[in-house]
PDB file of C-alpha atoms in Angstrom:
ATOM      1  CA  UNK A   1       0.196  -0.057   0.154  1.00 44.00           C
ATOM      2  CA  UNK A   2       1.623   3.592  -1.243  1.00 49.00           C
ATOM      3  CA  UNK A   3       2.153   6.004   1.743  1.00 54.00           C
ATOM      4  CA  UNK A   4      -0.761   8.600   1.765  1.00 51.00           C
ATOM      5  CA  UNK A   5       0.390  11.941  -0.095  1.00 56.00           C
ATOM      6  CA  UNK A   6       2.096  14.830   2.316  1.00 64.00           C
ATOM      7  CA  UNK A   7       0.219  18.003   2.113  1.00 77.00           C
ATOM      8  CA  UNK A   8       1.680  20.856   2.908  1.00 89.00           C
ATOM      9  CA  UNK A   9       0.595  23.990   4.718  1.00 93.00           C
ATOM     10  CA  UNK A  10       1.698  27.650   4.742  1.00 94.00           C
ATOM     11  CA  UNK A  11       3.397  26.713   7.783  1.00 95.00           C
ATOM     12  CA  UNK A  12       5.400  23.674   7.140  1.00 96.00           C
ATOM     13  CA  UNK A  13       9.119  24.551   6.994  1.00 98.00           C
ATOM     14  CA  UNK A  14      10.877  22.667   4.460  1.00 98.00           C
ATOM     15  CA  UNK A  15      14.590  21.725   5.068  1.00 97.00           C
ATOM     16  CA  UNK A  16      17.385  19.178   3.362  1.00 98.00           C
ATOM     17  CA  UNK A  17      16.738  15.929   4.812  1.00 96.00           C
ATOM     18  CA  UNK A  18      19.260  13.733   6.866  1.00 94.00           C
ATOM     19  CA  UNK A  19      22.843  13.407   5.112  1.00 96.00           C
ATOM     20  CA  UNK A  20      21.596  15.712   2.127  1.00 98.00           C
ATOM     21  CA  UNK A  21      24.216  18.058   1.064  1.00 98.00           C
ATOM     22  CA  UNK A  22      23.450  20.824  -2.017  1.00 98.00           C
ATOM     23  CA  UNK A  23      26.669  21.299  -3.974  1.00 98.00           C
ATOM     24  CA  UNK A  24      27.516  22.953  -7.054  1.00 98.00           C
ATOM     25  CA  UNK A  25      28.914  20.523  -9.607  1.00 98.00           C
ATOM     26  CA  UNK A  26      31.356  21.796 -12.097  1.00 98.00           C
ATOM     27  CA  UNK A  27      31.299  18.789 -14.406  1.00 97.00           C
ATOM     28  CA  UNK A  28      27.326  19.417 -15.148  1.00 96.00           C
ATOM     29  CA  UNK A  29      27.800  23.436 -14.328  1.00 98.00           C
ATOM     30  CA  UNK A  30      24.369  22.786 -12.099  1.00 98.00           C
ATOM     31  CA  UNK A  31      23.647  22.507  -8.652  1.00 99.00           C
ATOM     32  CA  UNK A  32      23.139  18.730  -7.054  1.00 99.00           C
ATOM     33  CA  UNK A  33      21.708  17.177  -3.849  1.00 98.00           C
ATOM     34  CA  UNK A  34      23.970  14.745  -2.863  1.00 98.00           C
ATOM     35  CA  UNK A  35      22.451  11.931  -0.462  1.00 95.00           C
ATOM     36  CA  UNK A  36      23.361   8.429   0.186  1.00 91.00           C
ATOM     37  CA  UNK A  37      23.657   6.466  -2.750  1.00 88.00           C
ATOM     38  CA  UNK A  38      21.909   8.956  -4.644  1.00 92.00           C
ATOM     39  CA  UNK A  39      22.252  12.395  -6.593  1.00 96.00           C
ATOM     40  CA  UNK A  40      19.334  14.799  -7.963  1.00 98.00           C
ATOM     41  CA  UNK A  41      20.629  17.079 -10.565  1.00 98.00           C
ATOM     42  CA  UNK A  42      18.532  20.778 -10.033  1.00 98.00           C
ATOM     43  CA  UNK A  43      17.397  23.158 -12.499  1.00 98.00           C
ATOM     44  CA  UNK A  44      17.837  26.774 -11.669  1.00 97.00           C
ATOM     45  CA  UNK A  45      14.197  27.046 -10.376  1.00 97.00           C
ATOM     46  CA  UNK A  46      14.789  23.983  -8.265  1.00 98.00           C
ATOM     47  CA  UNK A  47      18.175  25.631  -6.698  1.00 98.00           C
ATOM     48  CA  UNK A  48      16.290  28.675  -6.201  1.00 98.00           C
ATOM     49  CA  UNK A  49      13.621  26.950  -4.119  1.00 99.00           C
ATOM     50  CA  UNK A  50      16.026  25.249  -1.935  1.00 99.00           C
ATOM     51  CA  UNK A  51      18.234  27.922  -1.262  1.00 98.00           C
ATOM     52  CA  UNK A  52      15.236  29.382   0.213  1.00 98.00           C
ATOM     53  CA  UNK A  53      14.841  26.509   2.746  1.00 98.00           C
ATOM     54  CA  UNK A  54      16.667  28.392   5.448  1.00 97.00           C
ATOM     55  CA  UNK A  55      13.794  28.486   7.840  1.00 96.00           C
ATOM     56  CA  UNK A  56      11.094  29.764   5.865  1.00 98.00           C
ATOM     57  CA  UNK A  57       7.996  28.528   5.623  1.00 98.00           C
ATOM     58  CA  UNK A  58       6.424  27.304   2.119  1.00 98.00           C
ATOM     59  CA  UNK A  59       4.303  30.615   2.073  1.00 98.00           C
ATOM     60  CA  UNK A  60       7.355  32.390   2.570  1.00 98.00           C
ATOM     61  CA  UNK A  61       9.038  30.902   0.071  1.00 98.00           C
ATOM     62  CA  UNK A  62       6.436  31.176  -2.373  1.00 98.00           C
ATOM     63  CA  UNK A  63       6.073  34.641  -1.931  1.00 98.00           C
ATOM     64  CA  UNK A  64       9.686  35.280  -2.360  1.00 98.00           C
ATOM     65  CA  UNK A  65       9.584  33.512  -5.606  1.00 98.00           C
ATOM     66  CA  UNK A  66       6.948  35.175  -6.689  1.00 98.00           C
ATOM     67  CA  UNK A  67       8.603  38.492  -6.319  1.00 98.00           C
ATOM     68  CA  UNK A  68      11.778  37.517  -7.941  1.00 97.00           C
ATOM     69  CA  UNK A  69       9.875  35.665 -10.855  1.00 96.00           C
ATOM     70  CA  UNK A  70       7.292  38.620 -11.176  1.00 98.00           C
ATOM     71  CA  UNK A  71       4.658  36.492 -11.201  1.00 97.00           C
ATOM     72  CA  UNK A  72       2.063  34.417  -8.993  1.00 97.00           C
ATOM     73  CA  UNK A  73       0.093  31.228  -8.592  1.00 96.00           C
ATOM     74  CA  UNK A  74       3.301  29.482  -8.070  1.00 97.00           C
ATOM     75  CA  UNK A  75       2.208  27.471  -4.921  1.00 97.00           C
ATOM     76  CA  UNK A  76       1.528  24.634  -6.239  1.00 96.00           C
ATOM     77  CA  UNK A  77       4.368  23.903  -8.073  1.00 97.00           C
ATOM     78  CA  UNK A  78       6.403  24.553  -5.133  1.00 98.00           C
ATOM     79  CA  UNK A  79       4.613  22.546  -3.122  1.00 98.00           C
ATOM     80  CA  UNK A  80       4.697  19.819  -5.844  1.00 97.00           C
ATOM     81  CA  UNK A  81       8.540  20.219  -5.968  1.00 98.00           C
ATOM     82  CA  UNK A  82       8.830  19.758  -2.270  1.00 98.00           C
ATOM     83  CA  UNK A  83       6.919  16.644  -2.036  1.00 97.00           C
ATOM     84  CA  UNK A  84       8.484  14.824  -4.770  1.00 96.00           C
ATOM     85  CA  UNK A  85      12.074  15.502  -3.093  1.00 97.00           C
ATOM     86  CA  UNK A  86      10.470  14.338   0.404  1.00 96.00           C
ATOM     87  CA  UNK A  87       9.542  11.325  -1.166  1.00 95.00           C
ATOM     88  CA  UNK A  88      13.187  10.529  -2.297  1.00 94.00           C
ATOM     89  CA  UNK A  89      14.239  11.576   1.137  1.00 95.00           C
ATOM     90  CA  UNK A  90      15.626  14.508   0.007  1.00 97.00           C
ATOM     91  CA  UNK A  91      13.621  17.049   1.701  1.00 97.00           C
ATOM     92  CA  UNK A  92      11.951  16.834   5.178  1.00 97.00           C
ATOM     93  CA  UNK A  93       9.474  19.098   7.090  1.00 97.00           C
ATOM     94  CA  UNK A  94       8.749  20.978  10.053  1.00 92.00           C
ATOM     95  CA  UNK A  95       5.906  23.046  11.154  1.00 82.00           C
ATOM     96  CA  UNK A  96       6.423  26.476  12.877  1.00 74.00           C
ATOM     97  CA  UNK A  97       4.379  25.220  15.937  1.00 65.00           C
ATOM     98  CA  UNK A  98       6.954  22.186  16.239  1.00 58.00           C
ATOM     99  CA  UNK A  99       9.795  24.653  15.652  1.00 55.00           C
ATOM    100  CA  UNK A 100       8.521  26.880  18.167  1.00 59.00           C
ATOM    101  CA  UNK A 101       8.164  23.879  20.641  1.00 56.00           C
ATOM    102  CA  UNK A 102      11.405  22.490  20.186  1.00 52.00           C
ATOM    103  CA  UNK A 103      14.344  23.110  22.813  1.00 50.00           C
ATOM    104  CA  UNK A 104      15.935  26.025  22.232  1.00 46.00           C
ATOM    105  CA  UNK A 105      19.837  26.273  21.506  1.00 44.00           C
ATOM    106  CA  UNK A 106      19.888  28.796  23.975  1.00 41.00           C
ATOM    107  CA  UNK A 107      18.661  27.001  26.762  1.00 42.00           C
ATOM    108  CA  UNK A 108      20.418  26.773  29.795  1.00 41.00           C
ATOM    109  CA  UNK A 109      23.170  23.998  30.028  1.00 41.00           C
ATOM    110  CA  UNK A 110      22.255  20.829  32.374  1.00 41.00           C
ATOM    111  CA  UNK A 111      24.467  20.208  35.111  1.00 43.00           C
ATOM    112  CA  UNK A 112      26.020  17.045  35.928  1.00 44.00           C
ATOM    113  CA  UNK A 113      26.949  15.177  38.939  1.00 44.00           C
ATOM    114  CA  UNK A 114      30.524  14.991  39.677  1.00 46.00           C
ATOM    115  CA  UNK A 115      32.477  12.352  40.862  1.00 50.00           C
ATOM    116  CA  UNK A 116      32.124  13.728  44.536  1.00 49.00           C
ATOM    117  CA  UNK A 117      28.371  13.562  44.009  1.00 52.00           C
ATOM    118  CA  UNK A 118      28.157  17.735  43.683  1.00 51.00           C
ATOM    119  CA  UNK A 119      26.739  18.998  40.640  1.00 49.00           C
ATOM    120  CA  UNK A 120      28.814  20.626  38.201  1.00 51.00           C
ATOM    121  CA  UNK A 121      28.942  21.400  34.301  1.00 44.00           C
TER     122      UNK A 121
END
């Protein structure tokens, strides 16, 4: 049975999958996604979309692309592109609410007991 299709809301935050890197391939003169046992060659628009996956939501990415390309109505195409990459484990998704509830990098450090039984850092 096939997995249910992913529905991307405007507050979905796309990011590269685990162990996936975007690099410029000089021999192809194109950007590529490098993953475990896979290479995905990107066109210019695909590169632009993934460069905007820097913590922005899908709505923010769509708005920026529409501004940059002076067009409108590209949301469905952006969602289809990201969903296709997610099916290949090249992209994963968070939501703004998940990001807000995750522990902050600036949280106070935890202390650990020292060998003498006192707490230390």
